[in-house]
Every structure is written in C-alpha cells, then in structure tokens.
Amino acid sequence: MATTSKPDKLDEVRKAVDRLDSETRSADQLMKGITLLLNEHMLKYNWVGFYMLEPGARPPVLVLGHYQGAMTPHTRIPLNQGICGAAASSGKTVVVDDVATDSRYLACSLETKSEIVVPVFVRGEVAGELDIDSHFPAAFGAEDRNIVEYCAQVVGKRLERERAATS
Ligand code: SME
C-alpha cells in the first residue's frame, strides 16, 4: 500500500516564516507577520505576541510589542515577574500546561489555560521573547515547541542582521 504522509505543520510554518523573512522590510514587520500567521494558522494559539527588552533599561524590563488577541494589562514586565520574566531571565523556553497551578503566572485573560514563552536571542543574548497563550490546557506539545522556537530563531537572526547593518 502506498503511503502518503501529509506535510507536517512544522514544515508548513517554517516555509511561511521563511517567506515572511524574505518579504518583510524590517524585523518589526517580520514580528508583526509572525503574530498574524501563528494566530490565524494555529487554531489553539489564541494570543500571540512579542515582548522585547527595553534597550538600556535598568533594571531590565520586557515591553509588549506586536500581538494578536485580547488586550493585556501586562505591557511592561520586569524579569522577576511572570512566566515571561522566567523565560527571559533563564534564557530557556517555558511551557506551562495549566497556568492555574503556576504561581508565576500573570493573568492576561480568564480564558487562558496554557502558555509557552520562547526567548529570542541576538548574538547569544536574550533580546526578547515570543509568548503564546491558549484557551486549551496543555496546548503546546513537542511540535508546537519546535514551531515557536523556529519563529523565535528567525526573528533573532533578522535582528542580528538589522543591528549589524545599523551599527
Ligand atoms: N502570562 C504572562 C503575561 C503576559 S500575557 O499572557 C499576554 C506571564 O505570566 O508572564
């Protein structure tokens, strides 16, 4: 019997993100495009947004950038607060299957059940992060982690190129 495997989601998103990377005029536009793409394409990604470290801020603070989804009260997050702060300060992806059981969680919407936050690196340093909330518990499995980490990587490389060109 012939086997036809359907193209996996990671592959599809990779291609779409690569296309966005080559078609957008700035890292800022790329980030906007990624929030739109993931929010539209991935059914369980109900809130998708970037937080970027404010340049020169001491103590460091994450500032909300482009996002899709409900308005959030958390537009500035210090690194010692929230799941966002945990991901940025550790430089590691954080996946929370049930936000109700995580004392670090800063509520954005009552509907949110699970969350993934992936750091964006520029020249090996955390420059910001991609944050995704879902209305479904445990929405972020291994494939989702790969997809979101790929998006964060492409943004980091784009920021590197952009910052090298303007410095
Ligand atoms: N839940 C995040 C705050 C950002 S909102 O989800 C958009 C946190 O705990 O850091």
PDB file of C-alpha atoms and ligand atoms in Angstrom:
ATOM      1  CA  MET A   1       0.000   0.000   0.000  1.00  0.00           C
ATOM      2  CA  ALA A   2       1.331   3.394  -0.929  1.00  0.00           C
ATOM      3  CA  THR A   3       1.847   5.697   1.975  1.00  0.00           C
ATOM      4  CA  THR A   4       1.329   9.377   1.579  1.00  0.00           C
ATOM      5  CA  SER A   5       2.383  11.414   4.530  1.00  0.00           C
ATOM      6  CA  LYS A   6       0.788  14.816   4.862  1.00  0.00           C
ATOM      7  CA  PRO A   7       3.288  17.654   5.165  1.00  0.00           C
ATOM      8  CA  ASP A   8       3.742  18.318   8.841  1.00  0.00           C
ATOM      9  CA  LYS A   9       2.742  21.558  10.444  1.00  0.00           C
ATOM     10  CA  LEU A  10       6.329  22.428  11.324  1.00  0.00           C
ATOM     11  CA  ASP A  11       7.300  22.262   7.678  1.00  0.00           C
ATOM     12  CA  GLU A  12       4.358  24.402   6.594  1.00  0.00           C
ATOM     13  CA  VAL A  13       5.029  27.061   9.221  1.00  0.00           C
ATOM     14  CA  ARG A  14       8.779  27.012   8.505  1.00  0.00           C
ATOM     15  CA  LYS A  15       8.123  27.767   4.851  1.00  0.00           C
ATOM     16  CA  ALA A  16       5.637  30.529   5.654  1.00  0.00           C
ATOM     17  CA  VAL A  17       8.029  32.115   8.166  1.00  0.00           C
ATOM     18  CA  ASP A  18      10.951  31.919   5.711  1.00  0.00           C
ATOM     19  CA  ARG A  19       8.750  33.623   3.134  1.00  0.00           C
ATOM     20  CA  LEU A  20       7.840  36.352   5.612  1.00  0.00           C
ATOM     21  CA  ASP A  21      11.513  36.794   6.456  1.00  0.00           C
ATOM     22  CA  SER A  22      12.390  37.423   2.839  1.00  0.00           C
ATOM     23  CA  GLU A  23       9.333  39.539   2.015  1.00  0.00           C
ATOM     24  CA  THR A  24       9.235  41.919   5.007  1.00  0.00           C
ATOM     25  CA  ARG A  25      11.203  45.142   5.132  1.00  0.00           C
ATOM     26  CA  SER A  26      12.209  45.082   8.793  1.00  0.00           C
ATOM     27  CA  ALA A  27      12.460  42.847  11.849  1.00  0.00           C
ATOM     28  CA  ASP A  28       9.495  44.791  13.224  1.00  0.00           C
ATOM     29  CA  GLN A  29       7.347  43.864  10.216  1.00  0.00           C
ATOM     30  CA  LEU A  30       8.570  40.272  10.430  1.00  0.00           C
ATOM     31  CA  MET A  31       7.426  40.079  14.060  1.00  0.00           C
ATOM     32  CA  LYS A  32       4.042  41.515  13.152  1.00  0.00           C
ATOM     33  CA  GLY A  33       3.712  38.978  10.324  1.00  0.00           C
ATOM     34  CA  ILE A  34       4.590  36.082  12.628  1.00  0.00           C
ATOM     35  CA  THR A  35       1.934  37.072  15.175  1.00  0.00           C
ATOM     36  CA  LEU A  36      -0.670  37.195  12.388  1.00  0.00           C
ATOM     37  CA  LEU A  37       0.481  33.934  10.833  1.00  0.00           C
ATOM     38  CA  LEU A  38       0.510  31.937  14.064  1.00  0.00           C
ATOM     39  CA  ASN A  39      -2.751  33.377  15.355  1.00  0.00           C
ATOM     40  CA  GLU A  40      -4.557  32.618  12.085  1.00  0.00           C
ATOM     41  CA  HIS A  41      -2.915  29.326  11.205  1.00  0.00           C
ATOM     42  CA  MET A  42      -2.651  27.582  14.566  1.00  0.00           C
ATOM     43  CA  LEU A  43      -6.123  27.046  15.968  1.00  0.00           C
ATOM     44  CA  LYS A  44      -5.125  26.817  19.614  1.00  0.00           C
ATOM     45  CA  TYR A  45      -2.828  29.864  19.589  1.00  0.00           C
ATOM     46  CA  ASN A  46      -5.344  32.362  20.938  1.00  0.00           C
ATOM     47  CA  TRP A  47      -2.943  35.123  21.975  1.00  0.00           C
ATOM     48  CA  VAL A  48       0.375  35.570  20.198  1.00  0.00           C
ATOM     49  CA  GLY A  49       2.771  38.383  20.971  1.00  0.00           C
ATOM     50  CA  PHE A  50       6.346  39.575  21.301  1.00  0.00           C
ATOM     51  CA  TYR A  51       7.857  41.165  24.374  1.00  0.00           C
ATOM     52  CA  MET A  52      11.208  42.867  23.801  1.00  0.00           C
ATOM     53  CA  LEU A  53      13.754  44.026  26.365  1.00  0.00           C
ATOM     54  CA  GLU A  54      13.779  47.798  26.578  1.00  0.00           C
ATOM     55  CA  PRO A  55      17.221  48.934  25.383  1.00  0.00           C
ATOM     56  CA  GLY A  56      19.324  50.263  28.253  1.00  0.00           C
ATOM     57  CA  ALA A  57      16.627  49.859  30.935  1.00  0.00           C
ATOM     58  CA  ARG A  58      17.977  49.157  34.426  1.00  0.00           C
ATOM     59  CA  PRO A  59      16.537  47.062  35.932  1.00  0.00           C
ATOM     60  CA  PRO A  60      15.674  45.270  32.677  1.00  0.00           C
ATOM     61  CA  VAL A  61      12.054  45.250  31.578  1.00  0.00           C
ATOM     62  CA  LEU A  62      10.114  43.450  28.838  1.00  0.00           C
ATOM     63  CA  VAL A  63       7.908  45.709  26.750  1.00  0.00           C
ATOM     64  CA  LEU A  64       4.921  44.453  24.777  1.00  0.00           C
ATOM     65  CA  GLY A  65       5.397  44.669  21.012  1.00  0.00           C
ATOM     66  CA  HIS A  66       3.211  43.333  18.209  1.00  0.00           C
ATOM     67  CA  TYR A  67       0.455  40.979  19.330  1.00  0.00           C
ATOM     68  CA  GLN A  68      -2.785  39.379  18.214  1.00  0.00           C
ATOM     69  CA  GLY A  69      -5.559  38.580  20.675  1.00  0.00           C
ATOM     70  CA  ALA A  70      -7.195  40.275  23.616  1.00  0.00           C
ATOM     71  CA  MET A  71      -5.711  43.424  25.111  1.00  0.00           C
ATOM     72  CA  THR A  72      -3.427  42.611  28.022  1.00  0.00           C
ATOM     73  CA  PRO A  73      -2.810  44.704  31.124  1.00  0.00           C
ATOM     74  CA  HIS A  74       0.788  43.433  31.104  1.00  0.00           C
ATOM     75  CA  THR A  75       2.519  45.852  28.769  1.00  0.00           C
ATOM     76  CA  ARG A  76       5.751  46.048  30.833  1.00  0.00           C
ATOM     77  CA  ILE A  77       7.036  43.002  32.712  1.00  0.00           C
ATOM     78  CA  PRO A  78      10.120  43.059  34.958  1.00  0.00           C
ATOM     79  CA  LEU A  79      12.334  39.968  34.667  1.00  0.00           C
ATOM     80  CA  ASN A  80      11.428  38.764  38.165  1.00  0.00           C
ATOM     81  CA  GLN A  81       7.719  38.552  37.296  1.00  0.00           C
ATOM     82  CA  GLY A  82       5.527  36.192  35.345  1.00  0.00           C
ATOM     83  CA  ILE A  83       6.245  33.297  33.056  1.00  0.00           C
ATOM     84  CA  CYS A  84       7.548  35.911  30.646  1.00  0.00           C
ATOM     85  CA  GLY A  85      10.113  37.092  33.184  1.00  0.00           C
ATOM     86  CA  ALA A  86      11.118  33.483  33.913  1.00  0.00           C
ATOM     87  CA  ALA A  87      11.792  32.719  30.241  1.00  0.00           C
ATOM     88  CA  ALA A  88      13.771  35.926  29.673  1.00  0.00           C
ATOM     89  CA  SER A  89      15.866  35.632  32.832  1.00  0.00           C
ATOM     90  CA  SER A  90      16.689  31.934  32.332  1.00  0.00           C
ATOM     91  CA  GLY A  91      17.107  32.127  28.549  1.00  0.00           C
ATOM     92  CA  LYS A  92      15.021  28.948  28.313  1.00  0.00           C
ATOM     93  CA  THR A  93      11.690  28.039  26.750  1.00  0.00           C
ATOM     94  CA  VAL A  94       8.964  27.767  29.394  1.00  0.00           C
ATOM     95  CA  VAL A  95       5.875  25.635  28.747  1.00  0.00           C
ATOM     96  CA  VAL A  96       3.034  25.702  31.285  1.00  0.00           C
ATOM     97  CA  ASP A  97       0.292  23.126  30.711  1.00  0.00           C
ATOM     98  CA  ASP A  98      -2.047  24.548  33.349  1.00  0.00           C
ATOM     99  CA  VAL A  99      -1.488  28.189  34.222  1.00  0.00           C
ATOM    100  CA  ALA A 100      -3.778  27.901  37.262  1.00  0.00           C
ATOM    101  CA  THR A 101      -1.155  25.763  39.005  1.00  0.00           C
ATOM    102  CA  ASP A 102       1.810  28.056  38.284  1.00  0.00           C
ATOM    103  CA  SER A 103       2.338  30.745  40.906  1.00  0.00           C
ATOM    104  CA  ARG A 104       4.481  32.806  38.496  1.00  0.00           C
ATOM    105  CA  TYR A 105       1.595  33.266  36.065  1.00  0.00           C
ATOM    106  CA  LEU A 106       0.371  36.810  35.372  1.00  0.00           C
ATOM    107  CA  ALA A 107      -3.193  36.587  34.079  1.00  0.00           C
ATOM    108  CA  CYS A 108      -3.876  38.144  30.719  1.00  0.00           C
ATOM    109  CA  SER A 109      -7.283  36.610  30.054  1.00  0.00           C
ATOM    110  CA  LEU A 110      -9.548  34.429  32.197  1.00  0.00           C
ATOM    111  CA  GLU A 111      -9.825  32.040  29.261  1.00  0.00           C
ATOM    112  CA  THR A 112      -6.108  31.230  29.130  1.00  0.00           C
ATOM    113  CA  LYS A 113      -5.320  27.668  30.205  1.00  0.00           C
ATOM    114  CA  SER A 114      -1.784  27.056  28.934  1.00  0.00           C
ATOM    115  CA  GLU A 115       1.175  29.110  27.743  1.00  0.00           C
ATOM    116  CA  ILE A 116       4.538  28.857  26.000  1.00  0.00           C
ATOM    117  CA  VAL A 117       7.253  31.521  26.112  1.00  0.00           C
ATOM    118  CA  VAL A 118      10.362  31.228  23.919  1.00  0.00           C
ATOM    119  CA  PRO A 119      13.337  33.600  24.240  1.00  0.00           C
ATOM    120  CA  VAL A 120      14.651  35.464  21.188  1.00  0.00           C
ATOM    121  CA  PHE A 121      18.449  35.603  21.134  1.00  0.00           C
ATOM    122  CA  VAL A 122      20.594  38.216  19.424  1.00  0.00           C
ATOM    123  CA  ARG A 123      24.298  37.348  19.413  1.00  0.00           C
ATOM    124  CA  GLY A 124      23.776  34.895  22.243  1.00  0.00           C
ATOM    125  CA  GLU A 125      21.953  37.372  24.493  1.00  0.00           C
ATOM    126  CA  VAL A 126      18.223  37.407  25.244  1.00  0.00           C
ATOM    127  CA  ALA A 127      16.692  40.348  23.348  1.00  0.00           C
ATOM    128  CA  GLY A 128      13.033  39.484  23.884  1.00  0.00           C
ATOM    129  CA  GLU A 129      10.594  36.603  23.572  1.00  0.00           C
ATOM    130  CA  LEU A 130       7.630  35.153  21.748  1.00  0.00           C
ATOM    131  CA  ASP A 131       4.696  34.481  24.084  1.00  0.00           C
ATOM    132  CA  ILE A 132       1.662  32.365  23.167  1.00  0.00           C
ATOM    133  CA  ASP A 133      -1.449  31.675  25.252  1.00  0.00           C
ATOM    134  CA  SER A 134      -4.088  29.053  24.580  1.00  0.00           C
ATOM    135  CA  HIS A 135      -7.664  28.632  25.760  1.00  0.00           C
ATOM    136  CA  PHE A 136      -6.926  24.885  25.828  1.00  0.00           C
ATOM    137  CA  PRO A 137      -4.986  23.075  28.576  1.00  0.00           C
ATOM    138  CA  ALA A 138      -1.625  21.583  27.566  1.00  0.00           C
ATOM    139  CA  ALA A 139      -1.898  23.039  24.049  1.00  0.00           C
ATOM    140  CA  PHE A 140       1.857  23.127  23.458  1.00  0.00           C
ATOM    141  CA  GLY A 141       3.476  19.775  22.658  1.00  0.00           C
ATOM    142  CA  ALA A 142       6.861  18.972  21.135  1.00  0.00           C
ATOM    143  CA  GLU A 143       5.854  20.035  17.630  1.00  0.00           C
ATOM    144  CA  ASP A 144       4.496  23.361  18.881  1.00  0.00           C
ATOM    145  CA  ARG A 145       7.688  23.959  20.789  1.00  0.00           C
ATOM    146  CA  ASN A 146       9.674  23.360  17.591  1.00  0.00           C
ATOM    147  CA  ILE A 147       7.442  25.700  15.629  1.00  0.00           C
ATOM    148  CA  VAL A 148       7.612  28.528  18.161  1.00  0.00           C
ATOM    149  CA  GLU A 149      11.367  28.084  18.688  1.00  0.00           C
ATOM    150  CA  TYR A 150      11.880  28.230  14.926  1.00  0.00           C
ATOM    151  CA  CYS A 151       9.940  31.522  14.735  1.00  0.00           C
ATOM    152  CA  ALA A 152      11.977  32.991  17.605  1.00  0.00           C
ATOM    153  CA  GLN A 153      15.219  31.898  15.916  1.00  0.00           C
ATOM    154  CA  VAL A 154      14.332  33.522  12.607  1.00  0.00           C
ATOM    155  CA  VAL A 155      13.468  36.781  14.411  1.00  0.00           C
ATOM    156  CA  GLY A 156      16.754  36.673  16.372  1.00  0.00           C
ATOM    157  CA  LYS A 157      18.801  36.215  13.194  1.00  0.00           C
ATOM    158  CA  ARG A 158      16.886  39.012  11.464  1.00  0.00           C
ATOM    159  CA  LEU A 159      17.504  41.369  14.411  1.00  0.00           C
ATOM    160  CA  GLU A 160      21.200  40.438  14.298  1.00  0.00           C
ATOM    161  CA  ARG A 161      21.427  41.351  10.618  1.00  0.00           C
ATOM    162  CA  GLU A 162      19.467  44.547  11.136  1.00  0.00           C
ATOM    163  CA  ARG A 163      21.517  45.667  14.136  1.00  0.00           C
ATOM    164  CA  ALA A 164      24.799  44.834  12.337  1.00  0.00           C
ATOM    165  CA  ALA A 165      23.701  46.955   9.389  1.00  0.00           C
ATOM    166  CA  THR A 166      22.833  49.983  11.522  1.00  0.00           C
ATOM    167  CA  SER A 167      25.784  49.885  13.946  1.00  0.00           C
TER     168      SER A 167
HETATM  169  N1  SME B   1       1.038  35.346  31.187  1.00  0.00           N
HETATM  170  C1  SME B   1       2.236  36.123  31.053  1.00  0.00           C
HETATM  171  C2  SME B   1       1.905  37.599  30.943  1.00  0.00           C
HETATM  172  C3  SME B   1       1.658  38.046  29.559  1.00  0.00           C
HETATM  173  S1  SME B   1       0.085  37.713  28.998  1.00  0.00           S
HETATM  174  O1  SME B   1      -0.026  36.267  28.893  1.00  0.00           O
HETATM  175  C4  SME B   1      -0.130  38.311  27.496  1.00  0.00           C
HETATM  176  C5  SME B   1       3.171  35.857  32.221  1.00  0.00           C
HETATM  177  O2  SME B   1       2.795  35.139  33.149  1.00  0.00           O
HETATM  178  O3  SME B   1       4.276  36.376  32.221  1.00  0.00           O
END
